[in-house]
mmCIF file of C-alpha atoms in Angstrom:
data_model
loop_
_atom_site.group_PDB
_atom_site.id
_atom_site.type_symbol
_atom_site.label_atom_id
_atom_site.label_comp_id
_atom_site.label_asym_id
_atom_site.label_seq_id
_atom_site.Cartn_x
_atom_site.Cartn_y
_atom_site.Cartn_z
ATOM 1 C CA UNK A 6 -15.030 -3.064 -15.691
ATOM 2 C CA UNK A 7 -18.667 -1.988 -14.962
ATOM 3 C CA UNK A 8 -16.962 0.147 -11.883
ATOM 4 C CA UNK A 9 -14.714 1.573 -14.134
ATOM 5 C CA UNK A 10 -17.100 2.345 -17.132
ATOM 6 C CA UNK A 11 -19.751 3.700 -14.506
ATOM 7 C CA UNK A 12 -17.015 6.536 -13.170
ATOM 8 C CA UNK A 13 -15.355 7.124 -16.536
ATOM 9 C CA UNK A 14 -19.048 7.763 -17.726
ATOM 10 C CA UNK A 15 -19.869 10.104 -14.794
ATOM 11 C CA UNK A 16 -16.251 12.294 -15.151
ATOM 12 C CA UNK A 17 -16.941 12.252 -18.688
ATOM 13 C CA UNK A 18 -20.862 14.029 -18.578
ATOM 14 C CA UNK A 19 -19.287 16.393 -16.250
ATOM 15 C CA UNK A 20 -16.535 17.685 -18.352
ATOM 16 C CA UNK A 21 -18.667 18.011 -21.204
ATOM 17 C CA UNK A 22 -21.336 19.822 -19.045
ATOM 18 C CA UNK A 23 -18.964 22.187 -17.742
ATOM 19 C CA UNK A 24 -16.249 21.985 -21.089
ATOM 20 C CA UNK A 25 -13.973 20.886 -19.109
ATOM 21 C CA UNK A 26 -11.056 18.438 -19.486
ATOM 22 C CA UNK A 27 -11.200 14.987 -17.971
ATOM 23 C CA UNK A 28 -8.473 12.552 -16.547
ATOM 24 C CA UNK A 29 -7.716 9.104 -15.127
ATOM 25 C CA UNK A 30 -5.160 8.867 -12.874
ATOM 26 C CA UNK A 31 -3.956 5.088 -12.432
ATOM 27 C CA UNK A 32 -1.776 4.724 -9.156
ATOM 28 C CA UNK A 33 0.043 1.335 -7.030
ATOM 29 C CA UNK A 34 0.726 0.494 -3.985
ATOM 30 C CA UNK A 35 2.620 -1.739 -1.995
ATOM 31 C CA UNK A 36 -0.083 -2.737 0.439
ATOM 32 C CA UNK A 37 -2.304 -5.247 -0.672
ATOM 33 C CA UNK A 38 -6.201 -4.794 -0.227
ATOM 34 C CA UNK A 39 -8.853 -7.181 -1.048
ATOM 35 C CA UNK A 40 -10.382 -7.045 -4.922
ATOM 36 C CA UNK A 41 -8.266 -6.127 -7.681
ATOM 37 C CA UNK A 42 -8.415 -2.424 -7.344
ATOM 38 C CA UNK A 43 -10.079 0.277 -5.630
ATOM 39 C CA UNK A 44 -11.486 3.361 -7.032
ATOM 40 C CA UNK A 45 -10.745 7.274 -5.768
ATOM 41 C CA UNK A 46 -13.061 9.907 -5.259
ATOM 42 C CA UNK A 47 -14.374 12.234 -8.852
ATOM 43 C CA UNK A 48 -12.854 15.140 -8.189
ATOM 44 C CA UNK A 49 -13.692 18.437 -9.781
ATOM 45 C CA UNK A 50 -11.641 21.138 -9.930
ATOM 46 C CA UNK A 51 -11.522 24.613 -12.003
ATOM 47 C CA UNK A 52 -10.422 23.188 -15.204
ATOM 48 C CA UNK A 53 -10.604 19.241 -15.072
ATOM 49 C CA UNK A 54 -12.832 16.546 -13.716
ATOM 50 C CA UNK A 55 -11.260 13.468 -13.012
ATOM 51 C CA UNK A 56 -11.336 10.249 -11.487
ATOM 52 C CA UNK A 57 -9.102 6.963 -10.904
ATOM 53 C CA UNK A 58 -8.098 3.705 -9.277
ATOM 54 C CA UNK A 59 -4.964 2.307 -7.253
ATOM 55 C CA UNK A 60 -4.127 -1.342 -8.163
ATOM 56 C CA UNK A 61 -1.970 -3.937 -7.272
ATOM 57 C CA UNK A 62 -0.551 -5.828 -10.673
ATOM 58 C CA UNK A 63 0.923 -4.585 -14.143
ATOM 59 C CA UNK A 64 -1.940 -6.676 -15.612
ATOM 60 C CA UNK A 65 -4.731 -4.801 -13.988
ATOM 61 C CA UNK A 66 -3.474 -1.348 -14.957
ATOM 62 C CA UNK A 67 -3.124 -2.656 -18.298
ATOM 63 C CA UNK A 68 -6.472 -4.084 -18.595
ATOM 64 C CA UNK A 69 -8.421 -0.394 -17.102
ATOM 65 C CA UNK A 70 -5.773 1.821 -19.218
ATOM 66 C CA UNK A 71 -7.138 -0.038 -22.440
ATOM 67 C CA UNK A 72 -10.450 0.248 -21.073
ATOM 68 C CA UNK A 73 -10.445 4.391 -21.026
ATOM 69 C CA UNK A 74 -8.091 5.038 -23.278
ATOM 70 C CA UNK A 75 -9.151 7.740 -26.040
ATOM 71 C CA UNK A 76 -12.716 8.468 -23.738
ATOM 72 C CA UNK A 77 -10.479 10.771 -21.350
ATOM 73 C CA UNK A 78 -8.350 13.467 -22.063
ATOM 74 C CA UNK A 79 -5.512 12.777 -19.871
ATOM 75 C CA UNK A 80 -4.478 9.288 -18.443
ATOM 76 C CA UNK A 81 -2.169 9.708 -15.403
ATOM 77 C CA UNK A 82 0.266 6.836 -14.212
ATOM 78 C CA UNK A 83 2.196 6.769 -11.448
ATOM 79 C CA UNK A 84 6.061 6.802 -11.796
ATOM 80 C CA UNK A 85 6.923 4.928 -8.921
ATOM 81 C CA UNK A 86 7.960 1.347 -8.529
ATOM 82 C CA UNK A 87 5.888 -0.568 -5.656
ATOM 83 C CA UNK A 88 4.510 -3.609 -7.001
ATOM 84 C CA UNK A 89 6.725 -6.890 -6.647
ATOM 85 C CA UNK A 90 7.656 -9.919 -8.902
ATOM 86 C CA UNK A 91 4.633 -12.017 -7.277
ATOM 87 C CA UNK A 92 2.641 -9.431 -9.553
ATOM 88 C CA UNK A 93 4.365 -8.171 -12.814
ATOM 89 C CA UNK A 94 3.435 -9.804 -16.442
ATOM 90 C CA UNK A 95 7.353 -10.073 -16.818
ATOM 91 C CA UNK A 96 8.275 -11.844 -13.070
ATOM 92 C CA UNK A 97 10.337 -8.372 -12.374
ATOM 93 C CA UNK A 98 9.251 -5.604 -9.767
ATOM 94 C CA UNK A 99 6.487 -4.141 -11.220
ATOM 95 C CA UNK A 100 6.435 -1.356 -13.461
ATOM 96 C CA UNK A 101 3.105 0.051 -14.128
ATOM 97 C CA UNK A 102 4.184 3.124 -16.107
ATOM 98 C CA UNK A 103 5.739 1.184 -18.336
ATOM 99 C CA UNK A 104 2.788 -1.004 -18.879
ATOM 100 C CA UNK A 105 -0.069 1.329 -18.872
ATOM 101 C CA UNK A 106 2.738 3.681 -21.660
ATOM 102 C CA UNK A 107 2.296 0.724 -23.708
ATOM 103 C CA UNK A 108 -1.454 0.163 -24.531
ATOM 104 C CA UNK A 109 -2.309 4.361 -24.583
ATOM 105 C CA UNK A 110 -3.167 5.336 -27.890
ATOM 106 C CA UNK A 111 -5.400 8.200 -28.361
ATOM 107 C CA UNK A 112 -5.225 9.933 -24.202
ATOM 108 C CA UNK A 113 -2.437 11.838 -23.681
ATOM 109 C CA UNK A 114 -0.311 9.799 -20.961
ATOM 110 C CA UNK A 115 1.471 11.951 -18.335
ATOM 111 C CA UNK A 116 3.810 10.261 -15.028
ATOM 112 C CA UNK A 117 3.807 11.720 -11.680
ATOM 113 C CA UNK A 118 4.660 10.523 -8.698
ATOM 114 C CA UNK A 119 2.356 10.205 -5.976
ATOM 115 C CA UNK A 120 4.655 9.878 -2.354
ATOM 116 C CA UNK A 121 6.380 13.186 -3.441
ATOM 117 C CA UNK A 122 2.823 14.909 -4.189
ATOM 118 C CA UNK A 123 1.791 13.652 -0.693
ATOM 119 C CA UNK A 124 5.049 15.157 0.742
ATOM 120 C CA UNK A 125 4.702 18.411 -1.474
ATOM 121 C CA UNK A 126 1.628 18.794 -0.179
ATOM 122 C CA UNK A 127 1.908 18.206 3.491
ATOM 123 C CA UNK A 128 5.041 20.225 3.723
ATOM 124 C CA UNK A 129 3.090 23.132 1.619
ATOM 125 C CA UNK A 130 0.235 23.196 4.655
ATOM 126 C CA UNK A 131 2.582 22.616 7.602
ATOM 127 C CA UNK A 132 4.079 26.198 5.747
ATOM 128 C CA UNK A 133 1.187 27.792 5.158
ATOM 129 C CA UNK A 134 -0.133 26.947 8.609
ATOM 130 C CA UNK A 135 2.348 28.647 10.786
ATOM 131 C CA UNK A 136 3.227 31.590 8.063
ATOM 132 C CA UNK A 137 1.870 34.244 10.792
ATOM 133 C CA UNK A 138 4.782 32.946 12.839
ATOM 134 C CA UNK A 139 7.178 35.325 12.812
ATOM 135 C CA UNK A 140 9.908 32.091 13.504
ATOM 136 C CA UNK A 141 7.943 30.208 10.678
ATOM 137 C CA UNK A 142 8.514 26.904 11.607
ATOM 138 C CA UNK A 143 12.067 27.166 12.430
ATOM 139 C CA UNK A 144 13.143 25.937 15.545
ATOM 140 C CA UNK A 145 10.411 24.181 16.046
ATOM 141 C CA UNK A 146 9.641 20.322 17.551
ATOM 142 C CA UNK A 147 8.219 17.789 14.889
ATOM 143 C CA UNK A 148 7.817 14.236 15.797
ATOM 144 C CA UNK A 149 7.333 11.902 12.243
ATOM 145 C CA UNK A 150 6.181 8.338 13.220
ATOM 146 C CA UNK A 151 6.633 6.082 9.994
ATOM 147 C CA UNK A 152 9.632 6.699 8.383
ATOM 148 C CA UNK A 153 9.275 5.055 4.847
ATOM 149 C CA UNK A 154 9.661 7.087 1.478
ATOM 150 C CA UNK A 155 6.588 9.661 2.506
ATOM 151 C CA UNK A 156 7.973 10.048 6.142
ATOM 152 C CA UNK A 157 12.195 10.447 5.126
ATOM 153 C CA UNK A 158 11.403 12.775 2.292
ATOM 154 C CA UNK A 159 8.900 15.477 4.399
ATOM 155 C CA UNK A 160 11.442 15.027 7.270
ATOM 156 C CA UNK A 161 14.623 16.003 4.494
ATOM 157 C CA UNK A 162 12.250 19.216 3.911
ATOM 158 C CA UNK A 163 11.238 20.449 7.444
ATOM 159 C CA UNK A 164 14.822 20.056 8.564
ATOM 160 C CA UNK A 165 15.814 22.041 5.648
ATOM 161 C CA UNK A 166 13.100 24.835 7.020
ATOM 162 C CA UNK A 167 15.124 24.952 10.383
ATOM 163 C CA UNK A 168 12.561 22.228 12.279
ATOM 164 C CA UNK A 169 14.465 20.213 14.377
ATOM 165 C CA UNK A 170 12.763 16.754 13.670
ATOM 166 C CA UNK A 171 12.560 13.596 15.636
ATOM 167 C CA UNK A 172 11.661 10.243 13.869
ATOM 168 C CA UNK A 173 10.506 6.716 14.489
ATOM 169 C CA UNK A 174 10.509 3.658 12.874
ATOM 170 C CA UNK A 175 10.135 -0.027 14.189
ATOM 171 C CA UNK A 176 13.310 -1.029 12.389
ATOM 172 C CA UNK A 177 15.896 0.540 14.293
ATOM 173 C CA UNK A 178 18.992 0.328 11.262
ATOM 174 C CA UNK A 179 17.223 1.904 8.638
ATOM 175 C CA UNK A 180 15.990 4.889 11.112
ATOM 176 C CA UNK A 181 19.377 5.271 12.300
ATOM 177 C CA UNK A 182 20.696 5.224 8.480
ATOM 178 C CA UNK A 183 17.952 7.910 7.646
ATOM 179 C CA UNK A 184 18.767 10.294 10.267
ATOM 180 C CA UNK A 185 22.184 9.660 9.390
ATOM 181 C CA UNK A 186 21.219 10.805 5.992
ATOM 182 C CA UNK A 187 19.263 13.650 6.375
ATOM 183 C CA UNK A 188 21.722 15.681 8.674
ATOM 184 C CA UNK A 189 24.385 14.420 6.501
ATOM 185 C CA UNK A 190 23.229 16.200 2.809
ATOM 186 C CA UNK A 191 21.292 19.279 4.590
ATOM 187 C CA UNK A 192 23.323 22.628 3.950
ATOM 188 C CA UNK A 193 26.488 23.097 6.835
ATOM 189 C CA UNK A 194 24.737 26.426 7.844
ATOM 190 C CA UNK A 195 21.030 24.711 8.462
ATOM 191 C CA UNK A 196 21.556 24.499 12.650
ATOM 192 C CA UNK A 197 18.413 21.961 12.891
ATOM 193 C CA UNK A 198 18.780 18.165 12.684
ATOM 194 C CA UNK A 199 17.120 14.719 12.752
ATOM 195 C CA UNK A 200 17.283 12.482 15.275
ATOM 196 C CA UNK A 201 15.757 9.299 16.179
ATOM 197 C CA UNK A 202 13.850 7.861 19.593
ATOM 198 C CA UNK A 203 13.314 4.770 20.634
ATOM 199 C CA UNK A 204 9.808 4.809 21.105
ATOM 200 C CA UNK A 205 6.345 6.630 19.430
ATOM 201 C CA UNK A 206 5.685 8.586 22.990
ATOM 202 C CA UNK A 207 10.091 10.028 22.841
ATOM 203 C CA UNK A 208 9.399 10.942 19.459
ATOM 204 C CA UNK A 209 5.481 12.884 20.265
ATOM 205 C CA UNK A 210 6.959 14.106 23.617
ATOM 206 C CA UNK A 211 7.203 17.954 23.321
ATOM 207 C CA UNK A 212 6.433 17.927 20.030
ATOM 208 C CA UNK A 213 5.133 21.535 18.206
ATOM 209 C CA UNK A 214 3.977 18.837 14.625
ATOM 210 C CA UNK A 215 2.962 15.210 15.306
ATOM 211 C CA UNK A 216 2.648 13.996 11.722
ATOM 212 C CA UNK A 217 1.347 9.622 11.417
ATOM 213 C CA UNK A 218 3.442 8.713 7.861
ATOM 214 C CA UNK A 219 2.674 5.306 9.513
ATOM 215 C CA UNK A 220 1.528 2.117 6.778
ATOM 216 C CA UNK A 221 -2.219 1.981 7.218
ATOM 217 C CA UNK A 222 -1.860 1.667 11.226
ATOM 218 C CA UNK A 223 -2.416 4.590 13.177
ATOM 219 C CA UNK A 224 -0.607 5.050 15.983
ATOM 220 C CA UNK A 225 -0.579 8.313 16.689
ATOM 221 C CA UNK A 226 -3.974 7.306 19.524
ATOM 222 C CA UNK A 227 -6.160 9.617 21.961
ATOM 223 C CA UNK A 228 -3.427 8.991 24.778
ATOM 224 C CA UNK A 229 -0.574 10.644 22.934
ATOM 225 C CA UNK A 230 -3.247 13.709 21.849
ATOM 226 C CA UNK A 231 -4.481 14.169 25.214
ATOM 227 C CA UNK A 232 -1.345 14.684 26.903
ATOM 228 C CA UNK A 233 0.074 17.295 24.414
ATOM 229 C CA UNK A 234 -0.665 21.050 24.391
ATOM 230 C CA UNK A 235 -4.000 22.588 22.729
ATOM 231 C CA UNK A 236 -1.869 24.444 19.965
ATOM 232 C CA UNK A 237 -0.158 21.739 18.891
ATOM 233 C CA UNK A 238 -0.821 20.681 14.486
#
């Protein structure tokens, strides 16, 4: 826990010096890395200074929560369930939100959804990027490579904004289900739609915007970017 203590001391020192609140975030992920957790950067905002960890098990999440409880003003915990039963305390699929909530006694506990924050940030960035375009992103072609939790949610938002979104993932059955769900649930007055591609190259062809949402492995490479028009995002 030495790494945790050091980063907590750092944000406490900054918070005290600049009269800001302090926060510590505990996130979780499906992808297992070497080690029991990894730290996220210290971020100093207008009202709060924070850092955090990404964990792979409930047990580690609880240990870290006990370590920082009462030292920081807020402890934020990822509410999404991404830990398998192999890394949970109960033997059932992991729930770090519940595990951490059981041990927090002093700091203020707040839950959040990291994937949704990522989706909202990407959606807001794309919207702002094309804010001076009279059509905004309406009618543009967007390719999303990697259609899991983040890719599918972002595709839904962009179709609703009027963009035609082409999706690609290796599992064709799941891809077709996601495309069908997006087109079924969008407003009947939304002309734009989602479609599936048979390959990364097919999805990216003639796209105005390329989005990579794969799980840790980049697939939008130099060969794809070199074929794209200069004004592609």
